Coordinates of N, CA and C in Angstrom, one line a residue:
M73 N 66.8 211.1 141.0 CA 67.0 210.4 142.3 C 66.2 209.2 142.5
S74 N 66.7 207.9 142.5 CA 66.0 207.0 142.1 C 65.1 206.4 143.3
T75 N 65.7 206.5 144.7 CA 65.0 206.0 145.8 C 64.8 207.4 146.7
L76 N 63.7 207.8 147.0 CA 63.8 208.9 148.2 C 63.9 208.3 149.3
K77 N 65.0 208.6 149.8 CA 65.2 208.1 151.6 C 64.6 209.2 152.2
V78 N 63.7 208.7 153.1 CA 62.9 209.6 154.1 C 63.4 209.1 155.6
L79 N 63.6 209.9 156.4 CA 63.8 209.6 157.8 C 62.6 210.4 158.6
A80 N 61.9 209.4 159.2 CA 60.9 209.5 160.0 C 61.0 209.7 161.5
I81 N 60.7 210.9 162.3 CA 61.0 211.1 163.4 C 60.1 211.5 164.4
C82 N 59.7 210.8 165.3 CA 58.4 210.7 166.1 C 58.7 211.8 167.3
G83 N 57.7 212.6 167.7 CA 58.0 213.2 168.7 C 57.4 212.7 170.0
S84 N 56.8 211.8 169.9 CA 56.2 210.8 171.0 C 57.2 209.6 171.4
L85 N 57.4 209.9 172.5 CA 58.1 208.5 173.3 C 57.6 207.4 173.7
R86 N 56.3 207.4 173.6 CA 55.4 206.6 174.2 C 55.2 205.1 173.5
R87 N 55.3 204.2 174.4 CA 55.3 202.7 173.5 C 54.4 202.5 172.4
A88 N 53.1 202.8 173.1 CA 52.1 202.8 172.3 C 51.3 204.0 171.3
S89 N 52.3 204.7 171.0 CA 52.2 206.0 170.4 C 51.5 206.0 169.2
T90 N 50.5 206.8 169.0 CA 49.6 206.8 167.8 C 50.5 207.5 166.8
N91 N 51.2 208.6 167.2 CA 52.2 209.3 166.2 C 53.1 208.3 165.7
M92 N 53.8 207.3 166.4 CA 54.6 206.2 165.8 C 53.9 205.4 164.9
G93 N 52.5 205.0 165.4 CA 51.8 204.3 164.8 C 51.6 205.0 163.2
L94 N 51.3 206.1 163.2 CA 51.3 206.9 161.9 C 52.7 206.5 161.1
L95 N 53.7 206.7 161.5 CA 55.0 206.4 161.1 C 55.4 204.9 160.5
R96 N 54.7 204.2 161.3 CA 55.0 202.9 160.9 C 54.1 202.2 159.8
Y97 N 52.9 202.7 159.8 CA 52.0 202.6 158.6 C 52.7 203.3 157.3
A98 N 53.1 204.4 157.5 CA 53.9 205.0 156.4 C 55.0 204.3 155.8
Q99 N 55.9 203.9 156.8 CA 57.1 202.8 156.3 C 56.6 201.6 155.6
A100 N 55.5 201.0 156.1 CA 54.8 199.7 155.6 C 54.3 199.9 154.6
H101 N 53.8 201.2 154.0 CA 53.0 201.4 152.8 C 53.4 202.5 152.0
A102 N 55.0 202.7 152.0 CA 55.5 203.7 151.2 C 55.3 203.4 150.1
P103 N 55.3 204.0 148.9 CA 54.9 204.0 147.4 C 56.2 203.4 147.0
A104 N 56.3 202.7 145.7 CA 57.3 202.7 145.1 C 58.5 203.7 144.8
G105 N 59.8 203.6 145.2 CA 60.5 204.6 145.0 C 60.9 205.3 146.2
V106 N 60.2 205.1 147.3 CA 60.4 205.8 148.7 C 60.8 204.6 149.6
S107 N 61.7 205.0 150.5 CA 62.1 204.0 151.7 C 62.0 205.0 152.9
I108 N 61.6 204.6 153.9 CA 61.3 205.1 155.1 C 62.1 204.5 156.3
E109 N 63.0 205.2 157.0 CA 63.8 204.6 158.3 C 63.1 205.6 159.5
I110 N 63.1 204.8 160.4 CA 62.4 205.7 161.6 C 63.5 205.9 162.7
A111 N 63.6 206.8 163.0 CA 64.7 207.1 164.0 C 64.3 206.8 165.4
D112 N 65.3 206.6 166.3 CA 65.0 206.1 167.7 C 65.8 207.5 168.5
I113 N 64.8 208.3 168.9 CA 65.4 209.6 169.3 C 65.0 209.6 171.1
S114 N 64.5 208.4 171.5 CA 64.4 207.9 173.0 C 65.6 208.4 173.7
Q115 N 66.8 208.3 173.3 CA 68.1 208.2 174.2 C 68.7 209.8 174.1
L116 N 68.1 210.7 173.2 CA 68.8 212.0 173.1 C 68.8 212.7 174.2
P117 N 69.8 213.1 174.7 CA 69.8 214.3 175.9 C 69.2 215.5 175.4
F118 N 68.5 216.3 176.2 CA 68.2 217.7 175.7 C 69.8 218.3 175.3
F119 N 69.3 219.3 174.4 CA 70.5 220.0 173.7 C 70.8 221.1 174.7
N120 N 72.2 221.0 174.8 CA 73.1 221.9 175.8 C 74.3 222.2 175.2
S121 N 74.4 223.5 174.6 CA 75.7 223.9 174.1 C 77.1 223.6 175.0
D122 N 76.9 223.3 176.3 CA 77.9 222.9 177.0 C 78.3 221.4 176.7
I123 N 77.9 220.7 176.1 CA 78.2 219.5 175.9 C 79.1 219.3 174.7
S124 N 80.1 219.0 174.9 CA 81.4 219.2 173.9 C 81.4 218.2 173.1
E125 N 81.2 216.8 173.7 CA 81.2 215.8 172.7 C 79.9 215.1 172.5
K126 N 79.5 214.9 171.3 CA 78.1 214.5 171.0 C 78.0 213.0 171.6
P127 N 76.9 212.7 172.2 CA 76.5 211.5 172.7 C 76.1 210.5 171.6
A128 N 76.2 209.2 171.7 CA 76.1 208.4 170.7 C 74.7 208.5 169.9
A129 N 73.9 208.8 170.7 CA 72.3 208.8 170.2 C 72.2 210.1 169.3
V130 N 72.9 211.1 169.8 CA 72.8 212.3 168.9 C 73.8 211.9 167.5
Q131 N 75.0 211.2 167.7 CA 75.8 211.1 166.7 C 74.9 210.0 165.4
Q132 N 74.1 209.1 166.1 CA 73.3 208.2 165.2 C 72.4 209.1 164.5
L133 N 71.4 210.1 165.2 CA 70.5 210.7 164.6 C 71.1 211.6 163.3
L134 N 72.5 212.3 163.9 CA 72.9 213.2 162.7 C 73.4 212.5 161.4
A135 N 73.9 211.1 161.5 CA 74.1 210.4 160.6 C 72.9 210.0 159.7
Q136 N 71.9 209.6 160.4 CA 70.7 209.4 159.7 C 70.2 210.7 158.9
L137 N 70.1 211.8 159.3 CA 69.7 213.1 158.8 C 70.7 213.5 157.5
A138 N 72.0 213.1 157.7 CA 72.9 213.3 156.8 C 72.6 212.4 155.4
S139 N 72.2 211.3 155.6 CA 71.7 210.3 154.6 C 70.4 210.5 154.0
A140 N 69.6 211.2 154.6 CA 68.2 211.1 154.3 C 68.0 212.4 153.3
D141 N 67.0 212.0 152.3 CA 66.6 212.9 151.1 C 65.7 214.1 151.7
A142 N 64.9 213.3 152.6 CA 63.2 214.2 153.2 C 63.1 213.6 154.5
L143 N 62.1 214.2 155.1 CA 61.7 214.0 156.6 C 60.4 213.8 156.5
L144 N 59.9 212.9 157.6 CA 58.4 212.7 157.8 C 58.3 212.9 159.3
L145 N 57.7 214.0 159.6 CA 57.7 214.3 161.1 C 56.7 214.0 161.9
G146 N 56.5 213.0 162.9 CA 55.3 212.5 163.7 C 55.2 213.5 164.8
C147 N 54.0 214.6 164.6 CA 53.9 215.7 165.6 C 53.1 215.6 166.6
P148 N 53.0 215.1 167.9 CA 52.0 214.9 168.8 C 52.0 216.5 169.2
E149 N 50.7 216.8 170.0 CA 50.5 218.1 170.3 C 50.5 218.0 172.1
Y150 N 51.3 218.7 172.7 CA 51.4 219.0 174.1 C 51.2 220.5 174.4
N151 N 50.1 220.7 175.2 CA 49.7 222.1 175.6 C 49.8 222.9 174.4
Y152 N 49.1 222.8 173.1 CA 49.0 223.7 172.1 C 50.3 223.8 171.3
S153 N 51.3 223.0 171.3 CA 52.4 223.1 170.7 C 53.1 221.6 170.6
M154 N 54.1 221.6 169.9 CA 54.8 220.2 169.3 C 55.7 219.8 170.8
A155 N 55.7 218.7 170.7 CA 56.3 217.8 171.9 C 57.9 218.2 171.9
P156 N 58.4 218.4 173.3 CA 59.7 218.7 173.4 C 60.9 217.8 172.7
A157 N 60.5 216.4 172.5 CA 61.1 215.3 172.2 C 61.5 215.9 170.6
L158 N 60.4 216.2 169.9 CA 60.7 216.5 168.6 C 61.4 217.7 168.4
K159 N 61.3 218.8 169.2 CA 61.8 219.9 169.0 C 63.4 219.9 169.4
N160 N 63.6 219.1 170.1 CA 64.9 218.9 170.6 C 65.9 218.1 169.7
A161 N 65.0 217.2 169.0 CA 65.8 216.3 167.7 C 66.4 217.6 166.9
L162 N 65.3 218.4 166.3 CA 65.7 219.5 165.6 C 66.8 220.4 165.9
D163 N 66.6 220.5 167.3 CA 67.6 221.6 167.9 C 68.9 221.2 167.6
W164 N 69.2 219.5 168.2 CA 70.4 219.1 167.8 C 71.0 219.2 166.4
A165 N 70.5 218.8 165.5 CA 70.3 218.9 164.2 C 70.7 220.3 163.4
S166 N 70.2 221.4 164.1 CA 70.4 222.7 163.7 C 71.7 223.1 164.0
R167 N 72.2 222.5 165.1 CA 73.6 223.2 165.4 C 74.7 222.8 164.8
E168 N 74.3 221.9 163.6 CA 75.5 221.4 162.6 C 75.9 222.5 161.8
P169 N 77.1 222.6 161.4 CA 77.7 223.8 160.5 C 76.8 224.2 159.5
D170 N 76.5 225.3 159.3 CA 75.4 225.9 158.1 C 74.0 225.1 158.2
N171 N 73.6 224.6 159.1 CA 72.4 223.7 159.3 C 72.3 222.9 157.9
A172 N 73.4 222.2 157.7 CA 73.4 221.5 156.5 C 72.6 220.2 156.6
L173 N 72.2 219.7 157.8 CA 71.6 218.4 157.7 C 70.1 218.9 157.5
L174 N 69.7 220.1 157.8 CA 68.4 220.5 157.5 C 67.8 221.2 156.4
A175 N 69.0 222.2 155.7 CA 68.6 223.0 154.9 C 68.2 222.8 153.6
G176 N 66.9 223.0 153.3 CA 66.5 222.6 151.8 C 65.7 221.3 151.8
K177 N 65.8 220.5 152.9 CA 65.0 219.3 152.6 C 63.6 219.4 152.7
P178 N 62.7 218.8 151.8 CA 61.3 218.5 151.9 C 61.0 217.7 153.3
V179 N 59.8 218.0 153.5 CA 59.4 217.5 155.0 C 57.8 217.4 154.8
A180 N 57.5 216.4 155.4 CA 55.9 215.9 155.5 C 55.7 216.0 157.1
I181 N 54.4 216.3 157.5 CA 54.1 216.5 158.8 C 52.9 215.7 159.0
V182 N 52.8 214.5 160.0 CA 51.5 213.9 160.4 C 51.2 214.0 161.9
G183 N 50.1 213.8 162.4 CA 50.2 213.9 163.8 C 48.8 213.3 164.1
A184 N 48.7 212.7 165.3 CA 47.3 212.2 166.1 C 47.5 212.7 167.5
G185 N 46.2 213.1 167.9 CA 46.1 213.8 169.2 C 44.6 213.8 169.2
G186 N 44.1 214.8 170.4 CA 42.9 214.8 170.9 C 42.1 215.9 169.9
G187 N 40.8 216.1 170.1 CA 40.1 217.0 169.4 C 40.4 217.3 168.1
M188 N 41.2 218.5 167.8 CA 41.5 218.9 166.4 C 42.7 218.1 166.0
G189 N 43.2 216.9 166.2 CA 44.2 216.3 165.7 C 45.4 216.7 166.3
T190 N 46.2 217.4 165.7 CA 47.7 218.1 166.1 C 47.7 219.4 165.4
S191 N 46.7 220.1 164.8 CA 46.6 221.2 164.1 C 47.6 222.3 164.5
R192 N 47.2 222.6 165.9 CA 48.1 223.5 166.7 C 49.5 223.4 166.7
A193 N 49.8 222.2 167.0 CA 51.2 221.7 167.2 C 51.9 221.8 165.7
Q194 N 51.3 221.3 165.0 CA 51.8 221.4 163.4 C 52.1 222.6 162.9
Y195 N 50.9 223.7 163.2 CA 51.6 224.9 162.8 C 52.8 225.7 163.5
H196 N 53.0 225.1 164.7 CA 54.2 225.7 165.4 C 55.2 225.0 164.7
L197 N 55.2 223.6 164.4 CA 56.3 223.0 163.7 C 56.6 223.7 162.5
R198 N 55.6 224.2 161.6 CA 55.8 224.6 160.5 C 56.5 226.0 160.6
Q199 N 56.3 226.9 161.6 CA 57.0 228.2 162.1 C 58.4 227.8 162.2
T200 N 58.7 226.6 163.1 CA 60.2 226.2 163.2 C 60.8 225.9 161.9
C201 N 59.9 225.2 161.0 CA 60.8 224.7 159.6 C 61.1 226.0 158.9
V202 N 60.4 227.3 158.9 CA 60.9 228.3 158.4 C 62.1 228.7 158.8
Y203 N 62.4 228.8 160.1 CA 63.6 229.1 160.6 C 64.8 228.1 160.0
L204 N 64.5 226.9 160.1 CA 65.4 225.9 159.8 C 65.8 225.8 158.2
D205 N 65.0 226.4 157.5 CA 65.0 226.3 156.2 C 64.6 224.9 155.6
L206 N 63.6 224.3 156.2 CA 63.0 222.9 155.8 C 61.9 223.6 154.9
H207 N 61.5 222.8 153.9 CA 60.3 223.0 153.0 C 59.3 222.0 153.2
P208 N 58.5 222.3 153.9 CA 57.3 221.3 154.4 C 56.1 221.5 153.2
L209 N 55.5 220.4 153.0 CA 54.5 219.9 152.1 C 53.4 220.6 152.6
N210 N 52.8 221.3 151.8 CA 51.1 221.9 152.2 C 50.3 221.1 152.1
K211 N 50.1 220.0 151.3 CA 49.0 219.2 151.2 C 49.2 217.9 150.5
P212 N 48.7 216.9 151.2 CA 47.5 216.9 152.1 C 47.8 216.7 153.5
E213 N 47.2 217.4 154.3 CA 47.6 217.7 156.0 C 47.0 216.5 156.3
V214 N 47.7 215.9 157.3 CA 47.4 214.6 158.2 C 47.2 214.9 159.6
F215 N 45.9 215.2 160.2 CA 45.6 215.5 161.6 C 44.5 214.4 162.1
A216 N 45.1 213.4 162.7 CA 44.2 212.4 163.2 C 43.8 212.6 164.6
N217 N 42.6 212.2 164.9 CA 41.9 212.0 166.1 C 42.4 210.9 166.7
A218 N 43.3 210.8 167.9 CA 43.9 209.6 168.2 C 42.9 208.7 169.2
F219 N 41.8 209.6 169.3 CA 40.7 208.8 170.2 C 39.4 208.7 169.7
A220 N 39.2 208.7 168.4 CA 37.9 208.5 167.9 C 37.9 207.0 167.1
G221 N 38.8 205.7 167.6 CA 38.7 205.0 167.1 C 39.5 204.4 165.9
G222 N 40.3 205.3 165.1 CA 41.1 205.0 164.0 C 42.5 204.2 164.4
F223 N 42.9 203.9 165.5 CA 44.0 203.3 166.2 C 43.8 202.2 167.1
D224 N 44.5 201.0 167.2 CA 44.2 200.1 167.9 C 44.9 200.3 169.4
A225 N 45.0 199.4 170.3 CA 45.3 199.6 171.7 C 47.1 199.8 171.5
E226 N 47.7 199.2 170.6 CA 49.1 199.4 170.3 C 49.6 200.6 169.4
G227 N 48.5 201.5 169.2 CA 48.9 202.6 168.4 C 48.9 202.6 167.0
N228 N 48.4 201.4 166.6 CA 48.5 201.0 165.0 C 47.5 201.7 164.4
L229 N 47.6 202.4 163.2 CA 46.5 202.9 162.6 C 45.5 201.9 161.9
T230 N 44.4 202.1 162.2 CA 43.5 201.0 161.6 C 42.4 201.7 160.7
D231 N 42.4 203.0 160.8 CA 41.2 203.7 160.0 C 41.8 204.1 158.5
E232 N 40.8 203.3 157.5 CA 41.1 203.1 156.0 C 41.3 204.7 155.5
R233 N 40.3 205.4 155.9 CA 40.3 206.9 155.5 C 41.7 207.4 155.7
L234 N 42.2 207.5 156.8 CA 43.5 208.1 157.5 C 44.5 207.1 156.8
Q235 N 44.5 205.8 156.7 CA 45.7 205.2 155.9 C 45.7 205.7 154.5
A236 N 44.9 205.9 153.9 CA 44.5 206.2 152.3 C 45.3 207.8 152.4
L237 N 45.0 208.7 153.4 CA 45.6 209.9 153.5 C 47.1 209.9 153.4
V238 N 47.6 208.9 154.3 CA 49.1 208.9 154.9 C 49.8 208.5 153.5
V239 N 49.2 207.7 152.6 CA 49.9 207.1 151.7 C 49.8 208.4 150.4
Q240 N 48.5 209.1 150.4 CA 48.6 210.2 149.3 C 49.8 211.2 149.8
Q241 N 49.7 211.5 151.1 CA 50.8 212.5 151.6 C 52.3 211.9 151.2
L242 N 52.5 210.6 151.4 CA 53.8 210.0 150.9 C 54.2 210.5 149.1
Q243 N 53.1 209.9 148.5 CA 53.0 210.5 147.0 C 53.5 211.7 147.0
A244 N 52.8 212.8 147.8 CA 53.0 214.3 147.3 C 54.3 214.5 147.9
L245 N 54.8 214.0 148.9 CA 56.1 214.3 149.4 C 57.4 213.7 148.2
Q246 N 56.9 212.6 147.7 CA 57.7 212.2 146.6 C 57.9 212.9 145.4
A247 N 56.6 213.5 145.1 CA 56.5 214.5 143.9 C 57.3 215.7 144.3
W248 N 56.9 216.2 145.5 CA 57.6 217.5 146.1 C 59.2 217.7 146.1
A249 N 59.6 216.4 146.6 CA 61.0 216.2 146.7 C 61.8 216.4 145.2
G250 N 61.0 215.8 144.2 CA 61.5 215.7 143.1 C 61.4 217.1 142.4
K251 N 60.5 218.0 142.7 CA 60.4 219.3 142.2 C 61.6 220.2 142.8
L252 N 61.8 219.9 144.3 CA 62.8 220.7 144.8 C 64.3 220.3 144.4
S253 N 64.4 219.2 144.0 CA 65.8 218.8 143.5 C 66.0 219.1 142.1
A254 N 65.0 219.2 141.3 CA 65.2 219.4 139.9 C 65.8 220.8 139.5

């Protein structure tokens, strides 16, 4: 695989989201051989199996997932769990025949939130990954405290230690994807 195509999905829909800031930083600082596209899930309706015709936003996400080699998930923490927007995107994708858009894909997880970063939500997301047959990268983990001065008012990542950690995680994802595809 010459270039690893990564689809980044942010579970926060806020304009100045620090989770989106992590994804923007990753996109701008991806290592050679990695390209990152950020999905817009803000218009996805909640999954409902009664919806017979997939809305345009769903079709767009599914097409992006089909062309992605790996995922980078921005996982905010709401009430000790993952945000419903992120879970909803995964729910739509999982309904494709044979889970073809998710099964076997490597995934990296980042998250910014209060206190412990988003550790609880990331662990819930990892449980969901098991069922979806996604292959999460174990280390390095990226848990950022969104309120400790590492982000500016627009949600952009400014902390140099976290910046280096995001780049390390992308390098590890690239290596992990190579091992899984070998």
